[in-house]
CSV table of C-alpha atoms and ligand atoms in Angstrom, one decimal:
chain,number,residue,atom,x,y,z
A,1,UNK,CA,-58.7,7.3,-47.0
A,2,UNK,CA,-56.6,8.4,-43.7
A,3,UNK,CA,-55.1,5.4,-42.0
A,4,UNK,CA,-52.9,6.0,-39.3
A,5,UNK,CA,-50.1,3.0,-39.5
A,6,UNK,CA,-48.0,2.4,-36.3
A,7,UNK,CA,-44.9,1.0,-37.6
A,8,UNK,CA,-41.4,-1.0,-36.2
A,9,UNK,CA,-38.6,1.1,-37.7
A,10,UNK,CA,-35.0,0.4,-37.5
A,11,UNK,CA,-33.2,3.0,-35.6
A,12,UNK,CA,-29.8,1.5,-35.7
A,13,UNK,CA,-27.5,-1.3,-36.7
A,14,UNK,CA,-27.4,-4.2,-34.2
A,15,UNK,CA,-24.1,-5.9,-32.7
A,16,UNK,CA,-25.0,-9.1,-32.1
A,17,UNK,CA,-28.7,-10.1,-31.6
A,18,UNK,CA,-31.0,-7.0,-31.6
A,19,UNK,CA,-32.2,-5.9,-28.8
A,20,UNK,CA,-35.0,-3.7,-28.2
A,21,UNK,CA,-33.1,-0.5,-28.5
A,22,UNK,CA,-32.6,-0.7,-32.0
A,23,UNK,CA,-36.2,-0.4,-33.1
A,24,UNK,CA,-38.3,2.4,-32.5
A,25,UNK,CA,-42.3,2.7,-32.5
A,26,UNK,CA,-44.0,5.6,-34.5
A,27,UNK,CA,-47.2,6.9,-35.6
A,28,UNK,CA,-47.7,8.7,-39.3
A,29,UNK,CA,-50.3,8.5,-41.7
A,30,UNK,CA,-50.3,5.4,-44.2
A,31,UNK,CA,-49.1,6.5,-47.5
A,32,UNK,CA,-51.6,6.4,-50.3
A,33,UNK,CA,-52.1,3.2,-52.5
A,34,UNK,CA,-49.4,3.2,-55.6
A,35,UNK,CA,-50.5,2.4,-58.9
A,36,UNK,CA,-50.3,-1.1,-59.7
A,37,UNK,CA,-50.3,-2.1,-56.2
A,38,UNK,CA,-51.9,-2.3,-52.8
A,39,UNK,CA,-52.8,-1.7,-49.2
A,40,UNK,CA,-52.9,-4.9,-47.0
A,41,UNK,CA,-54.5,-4.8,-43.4
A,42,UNK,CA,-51.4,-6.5,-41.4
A,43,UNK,CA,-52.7,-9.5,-39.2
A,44,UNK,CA,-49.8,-11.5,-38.2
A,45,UNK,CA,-46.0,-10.6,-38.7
A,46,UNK,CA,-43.2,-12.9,-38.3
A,47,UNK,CA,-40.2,-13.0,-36.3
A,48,UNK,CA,-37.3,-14.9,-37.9
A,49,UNK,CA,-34.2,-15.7,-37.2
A,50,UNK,CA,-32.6,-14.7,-40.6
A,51,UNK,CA,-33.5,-10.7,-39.3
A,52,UNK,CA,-30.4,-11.1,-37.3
A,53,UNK,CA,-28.4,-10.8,-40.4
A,54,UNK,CA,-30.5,-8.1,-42.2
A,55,UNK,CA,-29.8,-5.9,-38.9
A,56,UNK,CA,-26.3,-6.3,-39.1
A,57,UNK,CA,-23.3,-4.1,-40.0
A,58,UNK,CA,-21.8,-6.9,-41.8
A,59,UNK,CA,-22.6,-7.5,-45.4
A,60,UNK,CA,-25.6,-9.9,-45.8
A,61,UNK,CA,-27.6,-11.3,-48.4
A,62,UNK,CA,-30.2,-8.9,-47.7
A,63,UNK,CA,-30.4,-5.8,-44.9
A,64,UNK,CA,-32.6,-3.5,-43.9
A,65,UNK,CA,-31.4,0.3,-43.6
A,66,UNK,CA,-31.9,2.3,-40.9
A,67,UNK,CA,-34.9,4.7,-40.6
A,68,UNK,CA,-37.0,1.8,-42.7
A,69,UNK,CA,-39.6,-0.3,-41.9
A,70,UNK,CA,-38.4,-3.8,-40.2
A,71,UNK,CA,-38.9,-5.9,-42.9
A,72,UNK,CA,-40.6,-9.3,-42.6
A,73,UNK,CA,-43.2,-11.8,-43.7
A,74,UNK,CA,-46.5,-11.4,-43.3
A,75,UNK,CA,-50.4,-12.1,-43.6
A,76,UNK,CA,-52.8,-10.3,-44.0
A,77,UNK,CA,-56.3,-8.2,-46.0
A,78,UNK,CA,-56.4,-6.0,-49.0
A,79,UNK,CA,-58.1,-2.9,-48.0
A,80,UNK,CA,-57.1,-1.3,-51.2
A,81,UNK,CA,-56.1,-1.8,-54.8
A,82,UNK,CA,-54.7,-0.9,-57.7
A,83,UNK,CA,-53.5,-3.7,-59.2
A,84,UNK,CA,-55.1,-5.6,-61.6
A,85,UNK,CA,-54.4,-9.4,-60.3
A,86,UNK,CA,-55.8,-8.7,-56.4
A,87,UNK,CA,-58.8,-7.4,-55.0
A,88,UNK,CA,-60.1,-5.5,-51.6
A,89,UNK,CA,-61.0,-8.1,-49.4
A,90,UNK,CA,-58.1,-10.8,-50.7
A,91,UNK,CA,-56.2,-12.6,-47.6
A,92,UNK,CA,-52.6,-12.3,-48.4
A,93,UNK,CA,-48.7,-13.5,-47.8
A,94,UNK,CA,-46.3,-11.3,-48.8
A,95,UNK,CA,-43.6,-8.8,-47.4
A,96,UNK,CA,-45.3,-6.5,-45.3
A,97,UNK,CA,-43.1,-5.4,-42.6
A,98,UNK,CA,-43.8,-4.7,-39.1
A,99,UNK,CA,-46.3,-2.5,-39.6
A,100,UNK,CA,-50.2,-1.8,-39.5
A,101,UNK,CA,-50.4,-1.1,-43.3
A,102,UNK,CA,-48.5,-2.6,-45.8
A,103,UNK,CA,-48.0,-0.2,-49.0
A,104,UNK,CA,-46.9,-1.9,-51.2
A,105,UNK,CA,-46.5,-3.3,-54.7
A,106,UNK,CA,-48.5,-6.4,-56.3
A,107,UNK,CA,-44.4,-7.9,-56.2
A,108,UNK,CA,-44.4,-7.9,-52.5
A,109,UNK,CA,-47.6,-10.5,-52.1
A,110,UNK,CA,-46.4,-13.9,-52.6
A,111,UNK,CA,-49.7,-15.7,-52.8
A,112,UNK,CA,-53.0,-16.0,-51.8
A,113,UNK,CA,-54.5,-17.5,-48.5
A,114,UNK,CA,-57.5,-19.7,-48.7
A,115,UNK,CA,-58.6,-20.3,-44.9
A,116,UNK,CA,-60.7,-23.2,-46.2
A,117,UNK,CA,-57.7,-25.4,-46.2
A,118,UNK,CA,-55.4,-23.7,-43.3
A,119,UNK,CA,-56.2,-21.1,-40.4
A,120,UNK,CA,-54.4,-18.1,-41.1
A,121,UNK,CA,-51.3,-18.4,-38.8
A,122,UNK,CA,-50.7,-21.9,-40.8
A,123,UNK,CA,-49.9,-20.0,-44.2
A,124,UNK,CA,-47.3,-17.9,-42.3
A,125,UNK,CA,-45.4,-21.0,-41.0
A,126,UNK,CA,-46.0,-24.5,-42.2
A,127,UNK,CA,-47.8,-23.2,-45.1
A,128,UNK,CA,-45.5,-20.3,-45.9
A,129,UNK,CA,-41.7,-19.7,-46.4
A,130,UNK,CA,-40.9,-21.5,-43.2
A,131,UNK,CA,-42.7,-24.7,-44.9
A,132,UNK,CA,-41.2,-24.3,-48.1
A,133,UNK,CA,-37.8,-23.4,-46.7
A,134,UNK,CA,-38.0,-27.1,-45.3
A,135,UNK,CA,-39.7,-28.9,-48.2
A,136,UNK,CA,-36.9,-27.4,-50.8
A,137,UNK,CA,-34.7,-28.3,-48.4
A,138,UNK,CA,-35.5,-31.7,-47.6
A,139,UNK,CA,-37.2,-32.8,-51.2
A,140,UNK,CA,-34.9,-30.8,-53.5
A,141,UNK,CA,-31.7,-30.6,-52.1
A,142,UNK,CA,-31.1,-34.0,-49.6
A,143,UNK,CA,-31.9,-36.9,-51.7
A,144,UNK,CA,-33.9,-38.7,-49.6
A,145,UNK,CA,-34.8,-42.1,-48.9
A,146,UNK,CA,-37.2,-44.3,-47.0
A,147,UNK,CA,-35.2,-45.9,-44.3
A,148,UNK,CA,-32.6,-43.5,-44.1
A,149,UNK,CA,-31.7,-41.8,-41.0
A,150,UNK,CA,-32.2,-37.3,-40.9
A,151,UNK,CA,-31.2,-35.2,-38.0
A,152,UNK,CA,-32.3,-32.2,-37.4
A,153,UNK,CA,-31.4,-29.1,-35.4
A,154,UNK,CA,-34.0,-26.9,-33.4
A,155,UNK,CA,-36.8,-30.1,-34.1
A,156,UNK,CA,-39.5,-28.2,-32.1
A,157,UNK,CA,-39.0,-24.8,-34.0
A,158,UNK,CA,-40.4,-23.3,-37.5
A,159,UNK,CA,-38.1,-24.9,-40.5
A,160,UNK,CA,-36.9,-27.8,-38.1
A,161,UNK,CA,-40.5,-29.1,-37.6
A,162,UNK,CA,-41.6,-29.5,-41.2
A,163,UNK,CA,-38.6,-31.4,-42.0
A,164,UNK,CA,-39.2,-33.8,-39.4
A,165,UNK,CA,-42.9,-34.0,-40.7
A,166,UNK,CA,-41.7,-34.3,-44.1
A,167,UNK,CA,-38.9,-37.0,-43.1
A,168,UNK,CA,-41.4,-39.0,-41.5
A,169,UNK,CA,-44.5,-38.6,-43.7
A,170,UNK,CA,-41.6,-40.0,-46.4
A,171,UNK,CA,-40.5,-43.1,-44.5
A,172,UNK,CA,-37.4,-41.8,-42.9
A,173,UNK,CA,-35.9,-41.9,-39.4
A,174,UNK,CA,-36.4,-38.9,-37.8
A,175,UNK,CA,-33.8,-37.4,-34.7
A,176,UNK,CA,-34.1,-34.2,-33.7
A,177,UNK,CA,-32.0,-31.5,-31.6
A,178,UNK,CA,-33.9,-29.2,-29.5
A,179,UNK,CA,-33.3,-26.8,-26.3
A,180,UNK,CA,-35.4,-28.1,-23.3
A,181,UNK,CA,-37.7,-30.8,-22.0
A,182,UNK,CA,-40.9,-29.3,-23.3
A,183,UNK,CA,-40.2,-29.0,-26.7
A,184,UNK,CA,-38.2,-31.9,-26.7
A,185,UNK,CA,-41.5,-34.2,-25.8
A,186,UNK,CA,-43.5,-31.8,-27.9
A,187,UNK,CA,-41.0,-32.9,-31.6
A,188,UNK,CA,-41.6,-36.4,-30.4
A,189,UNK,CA,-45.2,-36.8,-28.8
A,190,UNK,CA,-46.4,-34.1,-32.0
A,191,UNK,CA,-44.1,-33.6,-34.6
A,192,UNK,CA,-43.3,-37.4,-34.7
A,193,UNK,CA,-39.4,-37.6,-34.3
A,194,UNK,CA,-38.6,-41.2,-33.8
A,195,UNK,CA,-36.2,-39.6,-31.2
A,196,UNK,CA,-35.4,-36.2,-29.5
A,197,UNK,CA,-32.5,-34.9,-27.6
A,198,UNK,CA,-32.4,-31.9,-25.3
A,199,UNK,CA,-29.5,-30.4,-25.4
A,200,UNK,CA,-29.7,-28.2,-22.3
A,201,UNK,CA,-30.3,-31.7,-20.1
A,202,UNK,CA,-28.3,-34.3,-22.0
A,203,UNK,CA,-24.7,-34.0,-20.7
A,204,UNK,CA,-22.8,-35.4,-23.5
A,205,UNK,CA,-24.6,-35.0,-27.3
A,206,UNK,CA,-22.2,-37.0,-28.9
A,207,UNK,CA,-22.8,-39.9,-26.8
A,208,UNK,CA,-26.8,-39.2,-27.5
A,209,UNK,CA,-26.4,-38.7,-30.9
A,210,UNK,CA,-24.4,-42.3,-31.0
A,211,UNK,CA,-27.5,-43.6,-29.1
A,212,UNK,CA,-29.8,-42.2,-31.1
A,213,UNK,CA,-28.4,-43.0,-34.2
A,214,UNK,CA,-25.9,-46.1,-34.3
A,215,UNK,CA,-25.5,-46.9,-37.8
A,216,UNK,CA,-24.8,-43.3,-38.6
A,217,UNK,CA,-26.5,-40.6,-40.1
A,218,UNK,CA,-27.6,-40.4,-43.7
A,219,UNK,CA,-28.8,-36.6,-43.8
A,220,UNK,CA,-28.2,-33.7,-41.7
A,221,UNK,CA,-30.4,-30.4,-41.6
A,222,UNK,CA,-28.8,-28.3,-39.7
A,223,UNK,CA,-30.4,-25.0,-38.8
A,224,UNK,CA,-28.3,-24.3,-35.9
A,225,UNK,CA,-24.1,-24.7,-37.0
A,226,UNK,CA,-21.3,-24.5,-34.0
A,227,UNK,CA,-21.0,-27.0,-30.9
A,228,UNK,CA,-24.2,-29.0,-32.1
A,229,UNK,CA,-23.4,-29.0,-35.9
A,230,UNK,CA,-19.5,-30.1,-34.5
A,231,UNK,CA,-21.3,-33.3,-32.8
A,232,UNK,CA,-23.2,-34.5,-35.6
A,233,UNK,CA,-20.5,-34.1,-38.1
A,234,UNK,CA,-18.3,-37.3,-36.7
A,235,UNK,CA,-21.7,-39.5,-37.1
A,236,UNK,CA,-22.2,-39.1,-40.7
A,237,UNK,CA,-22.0,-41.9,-43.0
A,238,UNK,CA,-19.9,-42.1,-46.2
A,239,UNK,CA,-21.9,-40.2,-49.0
A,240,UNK,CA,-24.0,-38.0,-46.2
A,241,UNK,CA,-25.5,-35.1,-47.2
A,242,UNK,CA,-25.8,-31.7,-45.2
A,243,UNK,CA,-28.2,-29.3,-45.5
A,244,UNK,CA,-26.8,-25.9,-44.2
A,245,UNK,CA,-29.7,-24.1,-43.6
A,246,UNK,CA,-29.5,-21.8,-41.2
A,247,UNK,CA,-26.2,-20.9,-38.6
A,248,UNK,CA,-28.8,-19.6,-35.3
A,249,UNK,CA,-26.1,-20.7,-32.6
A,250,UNK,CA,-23.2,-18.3,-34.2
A,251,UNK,CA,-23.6,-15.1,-32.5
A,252,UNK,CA,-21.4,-13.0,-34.4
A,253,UNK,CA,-19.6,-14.3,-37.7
A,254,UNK,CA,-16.6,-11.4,-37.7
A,255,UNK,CA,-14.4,-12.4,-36.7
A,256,UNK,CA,-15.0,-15.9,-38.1
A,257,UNK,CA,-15.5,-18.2,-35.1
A,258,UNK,CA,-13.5,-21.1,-35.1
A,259,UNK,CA,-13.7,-24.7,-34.1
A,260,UNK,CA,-12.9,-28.1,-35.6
A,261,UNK,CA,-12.0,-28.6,-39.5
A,262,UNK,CA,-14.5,-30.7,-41.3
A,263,UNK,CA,-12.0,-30.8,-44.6
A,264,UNK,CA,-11.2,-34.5,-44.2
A,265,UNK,CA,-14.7,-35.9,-43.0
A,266,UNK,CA,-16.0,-34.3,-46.7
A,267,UNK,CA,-13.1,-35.6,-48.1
A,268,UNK,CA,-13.1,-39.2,-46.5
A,269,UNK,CA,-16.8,-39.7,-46.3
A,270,UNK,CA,-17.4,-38.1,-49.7
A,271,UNK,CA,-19.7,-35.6,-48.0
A,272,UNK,CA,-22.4,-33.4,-49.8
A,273,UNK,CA,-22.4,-29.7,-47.9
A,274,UNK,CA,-25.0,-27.5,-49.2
A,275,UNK,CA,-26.6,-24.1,-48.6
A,276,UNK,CA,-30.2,-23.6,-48.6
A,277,UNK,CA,-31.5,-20.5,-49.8
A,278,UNK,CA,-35.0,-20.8,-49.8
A,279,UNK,CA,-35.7,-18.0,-52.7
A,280,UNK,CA,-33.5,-19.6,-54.9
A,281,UNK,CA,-36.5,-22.4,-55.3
A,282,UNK,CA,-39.3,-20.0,-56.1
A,283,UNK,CA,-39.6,-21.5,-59.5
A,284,UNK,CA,-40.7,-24.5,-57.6
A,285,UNK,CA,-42.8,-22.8,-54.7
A,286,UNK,CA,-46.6,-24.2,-56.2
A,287,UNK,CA,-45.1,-27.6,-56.0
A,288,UNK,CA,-43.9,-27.8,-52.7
A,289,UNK,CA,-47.1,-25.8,-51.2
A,290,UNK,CA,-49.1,-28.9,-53.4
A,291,UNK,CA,-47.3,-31.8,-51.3
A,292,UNK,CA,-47.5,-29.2,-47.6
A,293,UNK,CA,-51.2,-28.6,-47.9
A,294,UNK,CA,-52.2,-32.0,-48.7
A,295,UNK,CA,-49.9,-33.4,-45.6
A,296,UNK,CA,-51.9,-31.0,-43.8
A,297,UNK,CA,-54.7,-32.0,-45.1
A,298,UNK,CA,-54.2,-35.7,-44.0
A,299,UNK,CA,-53.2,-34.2,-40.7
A,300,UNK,CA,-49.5,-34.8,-40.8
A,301,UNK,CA,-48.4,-31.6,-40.4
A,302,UNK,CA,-48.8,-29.8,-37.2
A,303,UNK,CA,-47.9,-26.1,-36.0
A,304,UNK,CA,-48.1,-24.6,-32.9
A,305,UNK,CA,-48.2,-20.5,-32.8
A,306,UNK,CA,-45.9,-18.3,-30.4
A,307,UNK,CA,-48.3,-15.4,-30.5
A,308,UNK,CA,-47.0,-11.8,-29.5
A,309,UNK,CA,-49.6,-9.5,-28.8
A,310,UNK,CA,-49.2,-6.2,-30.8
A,311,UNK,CA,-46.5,-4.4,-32.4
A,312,UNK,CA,-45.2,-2.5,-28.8
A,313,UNK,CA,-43.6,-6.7,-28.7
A,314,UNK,CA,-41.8,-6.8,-31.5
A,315,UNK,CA,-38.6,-4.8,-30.2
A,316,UNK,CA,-38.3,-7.8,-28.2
A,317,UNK,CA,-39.3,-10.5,-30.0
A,318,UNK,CA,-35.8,-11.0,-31.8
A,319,UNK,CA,-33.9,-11.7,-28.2
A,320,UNK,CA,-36.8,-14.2,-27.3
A,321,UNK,CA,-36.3,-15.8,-30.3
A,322,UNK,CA,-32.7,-16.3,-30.2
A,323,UNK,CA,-32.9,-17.4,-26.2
A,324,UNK,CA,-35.0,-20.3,-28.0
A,325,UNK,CA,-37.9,-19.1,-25.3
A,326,UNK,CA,-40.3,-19.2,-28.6
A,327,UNK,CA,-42.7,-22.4,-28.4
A,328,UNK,CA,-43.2,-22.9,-31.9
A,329,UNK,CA,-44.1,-20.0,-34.7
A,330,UNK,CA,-43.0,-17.0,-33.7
A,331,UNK,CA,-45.6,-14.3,-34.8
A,332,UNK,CA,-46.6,-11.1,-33.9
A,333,UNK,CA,-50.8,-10.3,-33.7
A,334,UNK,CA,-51.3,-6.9,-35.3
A,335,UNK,CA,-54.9,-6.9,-36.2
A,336,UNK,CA,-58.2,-9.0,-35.8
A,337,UNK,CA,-59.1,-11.4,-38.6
B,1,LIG,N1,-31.8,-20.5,-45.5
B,1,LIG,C1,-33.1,-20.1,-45.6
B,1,LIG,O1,-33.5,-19.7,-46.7
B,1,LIG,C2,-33.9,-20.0,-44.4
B,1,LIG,C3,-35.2,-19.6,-44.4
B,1,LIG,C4,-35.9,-19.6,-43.2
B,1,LIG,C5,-35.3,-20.0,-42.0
B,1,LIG,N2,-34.0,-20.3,-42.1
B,1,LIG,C6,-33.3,-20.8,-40.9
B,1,LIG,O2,-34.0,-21.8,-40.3
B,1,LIG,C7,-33.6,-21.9,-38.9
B,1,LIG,C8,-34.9,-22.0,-38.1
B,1,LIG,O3,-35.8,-20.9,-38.3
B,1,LIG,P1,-37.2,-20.8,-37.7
B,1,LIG,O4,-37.9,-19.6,-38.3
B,1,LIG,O5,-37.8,-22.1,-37.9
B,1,LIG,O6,-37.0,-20.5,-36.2
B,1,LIG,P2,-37.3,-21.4,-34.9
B,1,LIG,O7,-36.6,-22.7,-35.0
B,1,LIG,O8,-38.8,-21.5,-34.7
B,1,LIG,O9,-36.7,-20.5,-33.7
B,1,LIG,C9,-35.4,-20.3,-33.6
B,1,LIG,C10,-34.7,-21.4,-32.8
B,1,LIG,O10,-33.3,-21.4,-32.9
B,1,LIG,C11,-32.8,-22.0,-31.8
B,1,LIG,N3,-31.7,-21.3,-31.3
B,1,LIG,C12,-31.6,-19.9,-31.0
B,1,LIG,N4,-30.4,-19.6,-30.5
B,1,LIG,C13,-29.7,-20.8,-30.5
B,1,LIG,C14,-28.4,-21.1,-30.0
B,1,LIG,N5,-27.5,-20.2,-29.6
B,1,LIG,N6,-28.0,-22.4,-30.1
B,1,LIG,C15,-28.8,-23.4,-30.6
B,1,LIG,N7,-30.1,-23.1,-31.0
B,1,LIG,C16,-30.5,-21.8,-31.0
B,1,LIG,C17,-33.9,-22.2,-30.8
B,1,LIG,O11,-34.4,-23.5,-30.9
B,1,LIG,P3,-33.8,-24.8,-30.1
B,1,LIG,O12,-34.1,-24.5,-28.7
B,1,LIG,O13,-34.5,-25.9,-30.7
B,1,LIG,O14,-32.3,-24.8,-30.4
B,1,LIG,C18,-34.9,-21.2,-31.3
B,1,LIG,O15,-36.2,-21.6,-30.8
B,1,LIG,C19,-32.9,-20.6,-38.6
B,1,LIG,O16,-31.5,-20.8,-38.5
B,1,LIG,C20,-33.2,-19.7,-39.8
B,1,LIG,O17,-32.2,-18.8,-40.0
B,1,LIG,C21,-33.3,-20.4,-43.2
């Protein structure tokens, strides 16, 4: 069948956060379905933060070329296949790119959607890698406890919300960091953050986070690193542990930014300082989407979508994103359900 597939493709290597000139639109026909895997009907596409890095001309864990495809996370349907495991008419998360048809091998699908237990949008946030990226975060890696106290950089976004819903649906004391009024009130009125601080109106952050928190601070997720991650750091307890998780406030990383040492708090407050890599815990992925969808299910995990109408958005979704202008999941609508 002739499909015509308007895709994102990368056009050039970004300095910085990419702008819209790196991408370009174009038109061709979709290529035909491989054997052993499929063609998926792209609905929604997301815009994360880690694309920054994959655009760069540094090295990276992962980057994609130019002339290809922007890579991403997606949902969507099975129009075609060829592999044994799925079927035309299967909903579908997997790697699917900025694009209107993803061809692409049975690999590249992660796992199947049932909209019975989640609208669609749900299983490419909460539900999906931004949901796990939280969960192995928080329930693998930060040894928590009831009682204990978590704070947690941008509390209103993606990652940061889930934790907070996690931290609190386990008994913790959840304090979030967020840019701006509105989303503060939304992580505390929706998400369930004990507190919230708005670090574009509160003055001095140190002083807030001393409020906010003063016995000290048992675990730290920080998606964020730089001037916030510097004001937590002197509030953690003796035996704290840090989740390093994501670094969205660093604009460039060569040269290496500097700023204060944090050698002697690890040292004198025995400090655990971890990176989270979310793929490195896709031995445990059913588990974690067991424990999200039955907190959903009990209604104690909430998203709210960012929607971006049609691909002719995404060149300009990445700056929106890291302007922290997106009010929730940052996705971009490609097709009708
Ligand atoms: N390690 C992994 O495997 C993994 C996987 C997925 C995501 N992540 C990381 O998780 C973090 C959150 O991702 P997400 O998808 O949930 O995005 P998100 O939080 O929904 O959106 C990004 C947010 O980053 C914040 N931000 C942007 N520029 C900033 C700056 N200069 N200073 C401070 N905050 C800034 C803004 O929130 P505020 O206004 O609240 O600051 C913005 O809304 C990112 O750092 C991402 O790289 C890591």
């Amino acid at each position: 069948m002739n499909r015509t597939n308007k895709q994102v493709i990368v056009a050039k290597r970004a300095s910085g956060i990419p702008t819209e000139d790196v991408f370009t639109l174009t038109n061709s026909a979709a290529g035909p379905c491989p054997d052993g895997g499929v063609v998926v009907r792209v609905h929604y596409a997301t815009v994360d933060p880690g694309m920054r890095g994959w655009l760069s001309a540094q090295k990276n864990y992962m980057t994609v070329p130019d002339g290809a495809v922007m890579r991403s996370h997606g949902v969507g349907e099975i129009v075609e296949s060829r592999a044994i495991e799925w079927e035309a008419g299967d909903l579908v998360a997997g790697w699917m790119g900025w694009q209107q048809f993803a061809v692409v091998q049975a690999s590249d699908l992660l796992w199947k959607i049932d909209q019975d237990l989640a609208p669609i949008t749900a299983w490419a946030g909460i539900l999906g890698l931004n949901g796990l990226t939280a969960w192995a975060g928080f329930r693998l890696m930060a040894d928590p406890h009831p009682g204990e106290v978590i704070v947690v950089t941008t509390a209103a976004g993606a990652v940061g919300g889930v934790v907070g819903q996690l931290a609190v649906a386990s008994g913790l004391r959840a304090v979030g960091i967020t840019g701006g009024l509105e989303k503060a009130l939304y992580a505390e009125q929706v998400l369930g953050f004990a507190e919230v601080i708005d670090y574009q109106s509160d003055k001095d952050i140190g002083q807030a986070i001393s409020n906010a928190c003063p016995n000290g601070v048992d675990i730290f997720f920080d998606n964020t690193g730089g001037p916030l991650a510097d004001d937590v750091f002197p509030f953690l307890k003796v035996g704290a542990r840090v989740i390093q998780c994501g670094t969205s406030s660093i604009s460039s990383w060569s040269p290496t930014p500097s700023g204060p040492r944090r050698e002697r708090d690890v040292l004198a407050k025995r400090l655990t300082w971890r990176g989270l890599l979310v793929f490195d815990h896709a031995a445990q992925f059913a588990a974690g989407r067991e424990e999200l969808v039955s907190l959903f299910a009990a209604g104690r995990l909430a998203q709210r979508d960012h929607i971006l109408e049609g691909l002719e958005a995404a060149p300009a979704a990445l700056s929106l994103l890291f302007a922290g202008k997106n009010k929730g999941r940052l996705l971009i609508k490609i097709s009708e359900l």
